PDB file of C-alpha atoms in Angstrom:
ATOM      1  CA  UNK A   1      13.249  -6.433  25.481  1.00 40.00           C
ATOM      2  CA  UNK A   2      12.158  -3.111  26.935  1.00 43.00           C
ATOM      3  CA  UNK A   3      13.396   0.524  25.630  1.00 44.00           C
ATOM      4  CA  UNK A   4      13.228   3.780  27.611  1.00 52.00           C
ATOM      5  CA  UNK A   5      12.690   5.441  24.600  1.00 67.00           C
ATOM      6  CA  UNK A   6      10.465   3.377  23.257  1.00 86.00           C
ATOM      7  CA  UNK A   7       6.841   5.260  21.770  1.00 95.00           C
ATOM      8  CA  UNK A   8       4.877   2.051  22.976  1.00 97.00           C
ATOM      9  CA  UNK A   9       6.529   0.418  25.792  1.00 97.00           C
ATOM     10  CA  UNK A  10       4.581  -2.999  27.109  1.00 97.00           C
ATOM     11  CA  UNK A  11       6.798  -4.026  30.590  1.00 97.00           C
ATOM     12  CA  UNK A  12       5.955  -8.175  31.176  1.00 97.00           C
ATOM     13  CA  UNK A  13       2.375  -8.152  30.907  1.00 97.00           C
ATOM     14  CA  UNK A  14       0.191 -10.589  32.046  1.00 97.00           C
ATOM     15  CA  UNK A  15      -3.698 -11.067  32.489  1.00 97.00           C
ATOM     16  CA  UNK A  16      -5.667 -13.852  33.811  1.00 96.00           C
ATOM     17  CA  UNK A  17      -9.016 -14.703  34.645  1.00 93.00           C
ATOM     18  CA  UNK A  18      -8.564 -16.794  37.839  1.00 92.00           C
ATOM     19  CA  UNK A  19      -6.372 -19.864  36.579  1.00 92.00           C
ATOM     20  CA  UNK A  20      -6.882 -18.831  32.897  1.00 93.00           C
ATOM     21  CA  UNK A  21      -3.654 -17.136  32.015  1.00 95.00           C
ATOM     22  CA  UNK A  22      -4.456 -15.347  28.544  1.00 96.00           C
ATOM     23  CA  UNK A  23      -1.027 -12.973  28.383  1.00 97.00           C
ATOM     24  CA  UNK A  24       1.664 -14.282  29.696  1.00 97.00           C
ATOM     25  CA  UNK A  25       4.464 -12.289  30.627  1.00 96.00           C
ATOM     26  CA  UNK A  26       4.308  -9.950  27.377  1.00 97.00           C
ATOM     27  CA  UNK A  27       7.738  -7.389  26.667  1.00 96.00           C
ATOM     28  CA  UNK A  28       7.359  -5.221  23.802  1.00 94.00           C
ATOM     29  CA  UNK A  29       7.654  -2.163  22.040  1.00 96.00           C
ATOM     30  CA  UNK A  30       7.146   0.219  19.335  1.00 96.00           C
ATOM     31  CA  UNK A  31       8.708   3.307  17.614  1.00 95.00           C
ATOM     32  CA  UNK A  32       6.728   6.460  16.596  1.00 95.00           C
ATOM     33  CA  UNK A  33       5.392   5.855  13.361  1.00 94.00           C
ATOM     34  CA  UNK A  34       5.663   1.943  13.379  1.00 95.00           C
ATOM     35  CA  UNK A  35       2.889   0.138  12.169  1.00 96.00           C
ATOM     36  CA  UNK A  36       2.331  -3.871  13.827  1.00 97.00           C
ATOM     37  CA  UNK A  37       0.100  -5.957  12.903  1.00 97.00           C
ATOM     38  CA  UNK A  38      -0.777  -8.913  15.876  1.00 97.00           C
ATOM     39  CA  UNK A  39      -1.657 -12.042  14.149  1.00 96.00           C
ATOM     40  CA  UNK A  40      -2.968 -15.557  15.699  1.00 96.00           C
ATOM     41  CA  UNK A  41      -5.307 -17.889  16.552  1.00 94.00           C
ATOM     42  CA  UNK A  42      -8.723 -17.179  18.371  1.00 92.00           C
ATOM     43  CA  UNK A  43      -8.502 -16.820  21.822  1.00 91.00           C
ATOM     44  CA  UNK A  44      -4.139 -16.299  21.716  1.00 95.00           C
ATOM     45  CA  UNK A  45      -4.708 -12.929  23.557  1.00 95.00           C
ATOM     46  CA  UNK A  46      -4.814 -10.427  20.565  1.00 96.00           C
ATOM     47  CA  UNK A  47      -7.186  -8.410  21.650  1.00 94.00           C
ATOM     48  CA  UNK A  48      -6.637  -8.550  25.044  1.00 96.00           C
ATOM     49  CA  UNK A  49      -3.776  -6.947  24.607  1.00 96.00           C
ATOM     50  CA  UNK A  50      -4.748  -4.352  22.234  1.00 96.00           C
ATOM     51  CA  UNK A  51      -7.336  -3.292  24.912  1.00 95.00           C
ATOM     52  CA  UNK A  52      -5.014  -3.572  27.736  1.00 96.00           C
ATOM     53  CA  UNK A  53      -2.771  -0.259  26.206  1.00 96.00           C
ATOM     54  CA  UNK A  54      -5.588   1.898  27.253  1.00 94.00           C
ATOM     55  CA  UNK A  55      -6.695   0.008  29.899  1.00 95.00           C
ATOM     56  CA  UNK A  56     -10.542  -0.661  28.343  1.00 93.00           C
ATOM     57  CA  UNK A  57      -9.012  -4.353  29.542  1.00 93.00           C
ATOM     58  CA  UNK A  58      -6.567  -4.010  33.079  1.00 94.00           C
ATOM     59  CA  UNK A  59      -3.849  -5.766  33.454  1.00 96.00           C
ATOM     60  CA  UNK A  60      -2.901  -8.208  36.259  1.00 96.00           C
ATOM     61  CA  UNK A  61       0.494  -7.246  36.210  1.00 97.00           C
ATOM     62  CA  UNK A  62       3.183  -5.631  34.159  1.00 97.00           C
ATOM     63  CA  UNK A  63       3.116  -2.322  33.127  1.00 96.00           C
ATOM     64  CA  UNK A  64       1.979  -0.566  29.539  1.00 97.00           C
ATOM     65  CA  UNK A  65       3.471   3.136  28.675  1.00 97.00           C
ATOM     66  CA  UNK A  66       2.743   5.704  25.871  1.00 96.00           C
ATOM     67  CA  UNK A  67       5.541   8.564  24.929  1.00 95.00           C
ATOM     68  CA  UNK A  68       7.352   8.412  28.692  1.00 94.00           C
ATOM     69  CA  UNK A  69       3.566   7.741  30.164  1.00 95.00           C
ATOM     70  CA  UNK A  70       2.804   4.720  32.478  1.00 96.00           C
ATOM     71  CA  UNK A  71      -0.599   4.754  31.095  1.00 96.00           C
ATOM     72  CA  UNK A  72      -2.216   1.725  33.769  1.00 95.00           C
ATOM     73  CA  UNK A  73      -1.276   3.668  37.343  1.00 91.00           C
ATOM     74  CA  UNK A  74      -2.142   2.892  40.304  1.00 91.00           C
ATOM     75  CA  UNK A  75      -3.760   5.653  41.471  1.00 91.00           C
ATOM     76  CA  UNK A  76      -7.022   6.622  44.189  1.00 93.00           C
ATOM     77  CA  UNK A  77      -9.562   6.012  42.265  1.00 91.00           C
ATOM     78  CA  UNK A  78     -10.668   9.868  41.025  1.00 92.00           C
ATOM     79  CA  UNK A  79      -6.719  10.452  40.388  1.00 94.00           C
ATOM     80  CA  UNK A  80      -6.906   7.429  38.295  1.00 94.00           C
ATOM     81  CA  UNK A  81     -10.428   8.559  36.276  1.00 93.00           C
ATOM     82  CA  UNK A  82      -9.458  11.646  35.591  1.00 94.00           C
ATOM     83  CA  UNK A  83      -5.504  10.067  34.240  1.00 95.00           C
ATOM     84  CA  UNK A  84      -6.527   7.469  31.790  1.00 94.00           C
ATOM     85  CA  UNK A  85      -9.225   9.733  30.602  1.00 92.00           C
ATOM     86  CA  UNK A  86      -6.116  11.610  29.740  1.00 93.00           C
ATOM     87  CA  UNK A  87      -4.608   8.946  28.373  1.00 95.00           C
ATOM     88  CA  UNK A  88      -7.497   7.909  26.112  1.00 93.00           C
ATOM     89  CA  UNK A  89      -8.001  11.318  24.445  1.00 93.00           C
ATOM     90  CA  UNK A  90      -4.251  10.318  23.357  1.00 95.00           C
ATOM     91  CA  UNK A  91      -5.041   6.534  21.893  1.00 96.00           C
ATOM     92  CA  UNK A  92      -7.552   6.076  19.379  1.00 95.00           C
ATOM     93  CA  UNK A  93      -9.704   2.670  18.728  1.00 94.00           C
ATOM     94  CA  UNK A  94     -11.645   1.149  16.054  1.00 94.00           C
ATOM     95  CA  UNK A  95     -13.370  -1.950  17.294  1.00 89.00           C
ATOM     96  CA  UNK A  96     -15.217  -4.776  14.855  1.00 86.00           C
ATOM     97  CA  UNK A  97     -18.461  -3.117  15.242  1.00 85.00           C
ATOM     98  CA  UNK A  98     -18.375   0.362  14.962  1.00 83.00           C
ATOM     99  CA  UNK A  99     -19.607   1.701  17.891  1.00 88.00           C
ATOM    100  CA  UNK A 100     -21.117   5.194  16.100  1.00 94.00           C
ATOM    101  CA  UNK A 101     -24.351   6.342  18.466  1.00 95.00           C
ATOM    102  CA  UNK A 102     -27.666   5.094  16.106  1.00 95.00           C
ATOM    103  CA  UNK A 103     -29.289   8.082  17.505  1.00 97.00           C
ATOM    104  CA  UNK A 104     -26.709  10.962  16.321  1.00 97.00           C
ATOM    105  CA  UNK A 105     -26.067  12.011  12.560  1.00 97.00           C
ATOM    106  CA  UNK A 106     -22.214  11.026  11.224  1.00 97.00           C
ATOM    107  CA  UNK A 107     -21.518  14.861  11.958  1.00 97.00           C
ATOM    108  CA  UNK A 108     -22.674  14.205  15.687  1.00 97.00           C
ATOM    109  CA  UNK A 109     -20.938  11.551  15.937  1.00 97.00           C
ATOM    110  CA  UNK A 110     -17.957  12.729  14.946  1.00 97.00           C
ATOM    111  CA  UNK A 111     -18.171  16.422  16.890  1.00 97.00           C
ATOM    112  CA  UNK A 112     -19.704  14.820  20.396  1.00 95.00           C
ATOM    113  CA  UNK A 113     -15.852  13.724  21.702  1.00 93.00           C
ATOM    114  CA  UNK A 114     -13.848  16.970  20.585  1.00 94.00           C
ATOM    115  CA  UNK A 115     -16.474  18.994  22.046  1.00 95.00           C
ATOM    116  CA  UNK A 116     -17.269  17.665  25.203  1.00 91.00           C
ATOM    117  CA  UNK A 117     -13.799  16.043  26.563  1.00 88.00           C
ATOM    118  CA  UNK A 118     -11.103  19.027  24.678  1.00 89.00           C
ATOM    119  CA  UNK A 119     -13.717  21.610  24.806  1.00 91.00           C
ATOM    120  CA  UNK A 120     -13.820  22.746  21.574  1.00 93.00           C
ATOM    121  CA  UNK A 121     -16.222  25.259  20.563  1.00 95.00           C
ATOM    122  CA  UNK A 122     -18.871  23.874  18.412  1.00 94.00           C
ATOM    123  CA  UNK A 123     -17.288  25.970  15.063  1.00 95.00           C
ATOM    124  CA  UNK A 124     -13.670  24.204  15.920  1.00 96.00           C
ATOM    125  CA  UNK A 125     -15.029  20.926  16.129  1.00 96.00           C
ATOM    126  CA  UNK A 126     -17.328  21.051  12.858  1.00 96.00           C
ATOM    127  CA  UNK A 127     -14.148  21.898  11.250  1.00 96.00           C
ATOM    128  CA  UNK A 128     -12.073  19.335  12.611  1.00 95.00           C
ATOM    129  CA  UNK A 129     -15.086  16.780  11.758  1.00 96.00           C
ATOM    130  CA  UNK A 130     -15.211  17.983   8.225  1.00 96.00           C
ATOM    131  CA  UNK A 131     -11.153  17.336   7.856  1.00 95.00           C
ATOM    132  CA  UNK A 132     -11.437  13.952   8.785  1.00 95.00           C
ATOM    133  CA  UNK A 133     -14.290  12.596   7.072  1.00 96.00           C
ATOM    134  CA  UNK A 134     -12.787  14.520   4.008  1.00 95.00           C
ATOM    135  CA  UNK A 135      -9.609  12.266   4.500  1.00 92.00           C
ATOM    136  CA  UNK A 136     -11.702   9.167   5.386  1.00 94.00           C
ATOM    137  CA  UNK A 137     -13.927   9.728   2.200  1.00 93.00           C
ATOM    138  CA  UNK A 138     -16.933  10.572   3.911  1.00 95.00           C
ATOM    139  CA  UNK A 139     -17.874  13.978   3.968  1.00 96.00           C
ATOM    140  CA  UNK A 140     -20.622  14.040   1.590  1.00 97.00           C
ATOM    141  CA  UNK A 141     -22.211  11.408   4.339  1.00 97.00           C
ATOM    142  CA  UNK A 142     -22.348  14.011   7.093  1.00 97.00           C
ATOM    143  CA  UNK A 143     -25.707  14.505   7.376  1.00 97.00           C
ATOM    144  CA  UNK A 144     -26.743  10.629   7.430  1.00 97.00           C
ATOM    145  CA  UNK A 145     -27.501   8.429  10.400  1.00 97.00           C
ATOM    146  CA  UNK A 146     -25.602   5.162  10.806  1.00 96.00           C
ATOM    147  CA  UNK A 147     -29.080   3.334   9.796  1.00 96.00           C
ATOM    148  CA  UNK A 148     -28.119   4.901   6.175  1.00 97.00           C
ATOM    149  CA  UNK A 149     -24.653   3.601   5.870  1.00 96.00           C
ATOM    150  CA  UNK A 150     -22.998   0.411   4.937  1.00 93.00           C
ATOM    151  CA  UNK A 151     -20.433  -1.425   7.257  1.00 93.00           C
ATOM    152  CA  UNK A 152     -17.432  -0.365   5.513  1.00 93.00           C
ATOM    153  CA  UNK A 153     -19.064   3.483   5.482  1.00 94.00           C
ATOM    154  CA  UNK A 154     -19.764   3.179   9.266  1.00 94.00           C
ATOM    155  CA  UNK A 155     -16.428   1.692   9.757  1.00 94.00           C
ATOM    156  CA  UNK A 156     -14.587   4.794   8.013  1.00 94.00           C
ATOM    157  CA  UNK A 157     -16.894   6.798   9.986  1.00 96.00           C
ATOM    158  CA  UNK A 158     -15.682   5.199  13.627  1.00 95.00           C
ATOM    159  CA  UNK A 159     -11.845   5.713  12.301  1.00 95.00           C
ATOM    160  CA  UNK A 160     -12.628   9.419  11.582  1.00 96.00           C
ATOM    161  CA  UNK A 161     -14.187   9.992  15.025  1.00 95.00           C
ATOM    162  CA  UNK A 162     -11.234   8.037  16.472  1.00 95.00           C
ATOM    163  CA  UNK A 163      -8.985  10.599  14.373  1.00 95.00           C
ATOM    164  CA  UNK A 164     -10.718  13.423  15.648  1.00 94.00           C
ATOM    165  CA  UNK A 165      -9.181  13.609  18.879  1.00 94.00           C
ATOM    166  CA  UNK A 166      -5.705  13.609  17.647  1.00 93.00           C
ATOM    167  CA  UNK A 167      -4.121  10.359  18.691  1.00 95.00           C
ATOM    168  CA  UNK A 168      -0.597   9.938  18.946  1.00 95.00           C
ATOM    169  CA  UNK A 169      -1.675   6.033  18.903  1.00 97.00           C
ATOM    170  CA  UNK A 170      -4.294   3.965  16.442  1.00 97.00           C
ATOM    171  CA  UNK A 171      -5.531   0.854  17.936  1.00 96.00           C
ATOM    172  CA  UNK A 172      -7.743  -1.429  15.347  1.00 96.00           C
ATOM    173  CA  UNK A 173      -9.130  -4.437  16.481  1.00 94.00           C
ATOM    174  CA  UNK A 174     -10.394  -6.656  14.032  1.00 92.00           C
ATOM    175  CA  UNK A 175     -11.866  -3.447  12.194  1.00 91.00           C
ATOM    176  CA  UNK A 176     -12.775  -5.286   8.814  1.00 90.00           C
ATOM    177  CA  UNK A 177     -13.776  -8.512  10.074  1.00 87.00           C
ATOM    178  CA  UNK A 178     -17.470  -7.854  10.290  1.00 84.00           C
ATOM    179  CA  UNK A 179     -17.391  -6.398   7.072  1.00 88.00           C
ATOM    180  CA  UNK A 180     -18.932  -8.178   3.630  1.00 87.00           C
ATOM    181  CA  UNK A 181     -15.969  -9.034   1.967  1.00 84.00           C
ATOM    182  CA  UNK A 182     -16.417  -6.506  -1.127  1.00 82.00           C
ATOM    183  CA  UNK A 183     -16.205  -3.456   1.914  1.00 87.00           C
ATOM    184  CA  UNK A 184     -13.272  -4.806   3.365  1.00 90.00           C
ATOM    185  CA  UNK A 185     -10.904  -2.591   0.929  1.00 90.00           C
ATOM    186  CA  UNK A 186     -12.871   0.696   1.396  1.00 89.00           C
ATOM    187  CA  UNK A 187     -11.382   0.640   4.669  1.00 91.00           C
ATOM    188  CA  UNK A 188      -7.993  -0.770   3.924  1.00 91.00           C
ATOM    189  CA  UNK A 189      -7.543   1.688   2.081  1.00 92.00           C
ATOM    190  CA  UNK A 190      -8.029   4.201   4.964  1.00 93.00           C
ATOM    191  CA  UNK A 191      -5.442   2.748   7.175  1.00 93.00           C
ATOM    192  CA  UNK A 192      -2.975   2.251   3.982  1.00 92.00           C
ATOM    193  CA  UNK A 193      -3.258   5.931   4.235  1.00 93.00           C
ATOM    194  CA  UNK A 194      -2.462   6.498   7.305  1.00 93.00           C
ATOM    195  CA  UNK A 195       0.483   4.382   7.044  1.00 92.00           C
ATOM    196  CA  UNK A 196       1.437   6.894   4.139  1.00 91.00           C
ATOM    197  CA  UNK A 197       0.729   9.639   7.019  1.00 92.00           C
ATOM    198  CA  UNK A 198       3.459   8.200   9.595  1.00 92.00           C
ATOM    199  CA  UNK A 199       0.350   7.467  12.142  1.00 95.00           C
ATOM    200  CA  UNK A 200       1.658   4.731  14.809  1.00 96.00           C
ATOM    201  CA  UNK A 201      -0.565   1.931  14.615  1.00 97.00           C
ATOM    202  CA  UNK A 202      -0.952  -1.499  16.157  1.00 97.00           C
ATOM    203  CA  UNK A 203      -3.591  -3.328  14.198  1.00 96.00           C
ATOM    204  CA  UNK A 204      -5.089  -6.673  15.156  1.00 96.00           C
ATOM    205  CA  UNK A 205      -5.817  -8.578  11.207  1.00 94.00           C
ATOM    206  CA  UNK A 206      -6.676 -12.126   9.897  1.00 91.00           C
ATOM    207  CA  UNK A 207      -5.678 -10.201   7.041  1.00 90.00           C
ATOM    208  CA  UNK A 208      -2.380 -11.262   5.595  1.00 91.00           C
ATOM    209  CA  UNK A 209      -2.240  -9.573   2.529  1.00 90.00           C
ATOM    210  CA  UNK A 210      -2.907  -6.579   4.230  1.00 92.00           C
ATOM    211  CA  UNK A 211      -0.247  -7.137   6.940  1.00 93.00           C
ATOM    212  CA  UNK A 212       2.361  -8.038   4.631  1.00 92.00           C
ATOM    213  CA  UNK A 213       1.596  -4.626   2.636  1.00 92.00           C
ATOM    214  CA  UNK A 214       1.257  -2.178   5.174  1.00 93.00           C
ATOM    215  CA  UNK A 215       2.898  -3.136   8.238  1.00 95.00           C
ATOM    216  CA  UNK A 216       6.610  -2.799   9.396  1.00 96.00           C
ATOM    217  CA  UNK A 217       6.402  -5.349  12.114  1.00 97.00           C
ATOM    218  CA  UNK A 218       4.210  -8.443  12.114  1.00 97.00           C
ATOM    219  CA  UNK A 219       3.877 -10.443  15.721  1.00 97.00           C
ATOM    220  CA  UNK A 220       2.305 -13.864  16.175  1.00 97.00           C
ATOM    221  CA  UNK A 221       0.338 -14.528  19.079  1.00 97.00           C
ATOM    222  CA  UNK A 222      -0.833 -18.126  20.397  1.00 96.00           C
ATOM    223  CA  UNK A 223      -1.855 -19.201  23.896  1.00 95.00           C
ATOM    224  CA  UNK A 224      -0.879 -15.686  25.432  1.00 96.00           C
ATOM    225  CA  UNK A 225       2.303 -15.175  24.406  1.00 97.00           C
ATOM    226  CA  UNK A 226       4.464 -13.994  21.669  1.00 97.00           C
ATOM    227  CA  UNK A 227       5.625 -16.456  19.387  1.00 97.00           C
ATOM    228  CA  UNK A 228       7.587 -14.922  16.410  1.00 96.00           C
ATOM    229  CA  UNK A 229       7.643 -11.540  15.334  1.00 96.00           C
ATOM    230  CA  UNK A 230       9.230  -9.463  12.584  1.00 96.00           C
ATOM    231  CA  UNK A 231       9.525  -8.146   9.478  1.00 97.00           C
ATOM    232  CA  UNK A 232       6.035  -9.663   7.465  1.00 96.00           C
ATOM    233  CA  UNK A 233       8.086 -10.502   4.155  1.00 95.00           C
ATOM    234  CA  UNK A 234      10.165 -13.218   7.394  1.00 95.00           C
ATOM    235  CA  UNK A 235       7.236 -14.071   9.538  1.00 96.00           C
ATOM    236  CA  UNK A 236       5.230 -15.075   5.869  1.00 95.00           C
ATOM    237  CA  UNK A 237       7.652 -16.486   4.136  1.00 93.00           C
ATOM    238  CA  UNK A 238      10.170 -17.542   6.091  1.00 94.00           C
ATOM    239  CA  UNK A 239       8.754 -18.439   9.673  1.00 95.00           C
ATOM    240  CA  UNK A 240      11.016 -19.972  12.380  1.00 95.00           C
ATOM    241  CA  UNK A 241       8.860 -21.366  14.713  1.00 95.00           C
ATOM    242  CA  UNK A 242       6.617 -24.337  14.169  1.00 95.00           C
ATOM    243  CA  UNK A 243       3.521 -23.163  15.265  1.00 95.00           C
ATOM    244  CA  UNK A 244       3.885 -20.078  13.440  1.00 96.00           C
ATOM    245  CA  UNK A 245       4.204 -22.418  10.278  1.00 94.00           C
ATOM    246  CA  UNK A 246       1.236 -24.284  11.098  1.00 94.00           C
ATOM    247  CA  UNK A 247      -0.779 -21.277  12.094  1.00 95.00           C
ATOM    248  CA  UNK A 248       0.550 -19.600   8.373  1.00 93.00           C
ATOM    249  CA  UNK A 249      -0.565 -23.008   6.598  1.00 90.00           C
ATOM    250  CA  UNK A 250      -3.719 -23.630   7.869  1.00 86.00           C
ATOM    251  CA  UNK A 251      -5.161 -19.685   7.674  1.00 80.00           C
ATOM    252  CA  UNK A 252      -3.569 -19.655   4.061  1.00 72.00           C
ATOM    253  CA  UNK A 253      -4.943 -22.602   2.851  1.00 60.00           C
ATOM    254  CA  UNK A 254      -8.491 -21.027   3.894  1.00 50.00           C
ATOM    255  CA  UNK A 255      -8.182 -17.810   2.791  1.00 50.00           C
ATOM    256  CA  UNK A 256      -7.851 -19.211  -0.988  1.00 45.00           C
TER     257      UNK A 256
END
């Protein structure tokens, strides 16, 4: 089901790579201030999707929209740059491996986007950068270079960068999973907060615990489609579908 109003509105979308269909006619949506975690097996289209809302991944068909915003138009190509560019500054990502420029301190890092795509002066932005690491935990790091920071440091950095811009929309794809296990709560922690803050996020985990705490909405993906979704205390403990249960079992069993 689609919802005019919806804050995240995904209209039957489907990608393929020549006969490979990996989403498969995909209706969803979310409210403002939702947070959704996608679960599922490798290769079940999780982050295909996630990358498809800002269009870092294009659709073959369907449509994806952001606060009354088709965000994947078809438009002449400049018309189009110079849109989802737009539309970006709007959606922030984490992605499994950081991303941060090796080259630029954490301040630089964080400062180069405001700057250069809102045109903020280079006071405005320091401030803004200072804000976020502050909430991120990170602000006595602004001075060091990625080399000097641990995963789950340069992972908090990312999200503050991300937060710099001043989504309406988190996206975090696998954000801990390259992370030792003992840094994987350092940046929990993070997005537990802001969940406290009312940020809209959609947040592709293996982690259940973490799903079941923090999100509102839990979907499970498998072979490009959705299979169950809802509440994570009914998806975890009380799935309806069979693969779901086998999926649960299996990914369960491991993670003890």
């Amino acid at each position: 089901m689609t919802d005019q109003t919806a804050f995240v509105d995904i209209r039957h979308a489907q990608k393929s790579y020549g006969a490979l269909e990996v989403l498969k006619d995909i209706s969803l949506t979310v409210e403002q201030g939702q947070i959704v975690a996608i679960i599922g097996p490798s290769g079940s289209g999780k982050s295909t999707l996630l990358r498809a809302i800002n269009d870092l991944d294009a659709l073959t068909g369907g449509e994806i929209w952001l606060d009354g915003v088709q965000v994947n138009k078809s438009l002449p190509h400049r018309q189009y740059e110079k849109h989802i560019n737009e539309m970006r500054q709007q959606i922030g990502m984490v992605f499994q491996h950081f991303n941060l420029f090796p080259h630029l301190t954490v301040r630089e890092n964080v400062t180069m986007a405001p700057t250069l795509l809102k045109g903020l002066s280079k006071d405005a932005a320091e401030q803004l950068a200072r804000e976020q690491l502050d909430h991120v935990g990170m602000l006595d790091r602004i001075d060091y270079y990625p080399s000097q920071l641990s995963g789950g440091q340069k992972q908090r950095v990312a999200i503050a960068r991300a937060l710099a811009m001043k989504p309406k929309l988190m996206l975090f794809d696998e954000a801990t999973s390259a992370l030792d296990p003992e840094l994987v709560d350092e940046v929990n922690q993070v997005m537990k907060k802001l969940a406290e803050d009312q940020m809209t996020m959609i947040i592709v985990t293996h982690e259940m615990d973490f799903a079941a705490a923090v999100c509102d909405r839990v979907l499970f993906m498998d072979q490009g489609v959705v299979v169950e979704e809802g509440p994570p205390e009914v998806v975890f403990r009380n799935p309806t579908q069979q693969r779901t249960k086998e999926f649960l079992r299996k990914h369960l069993a491991g993670a003890k």
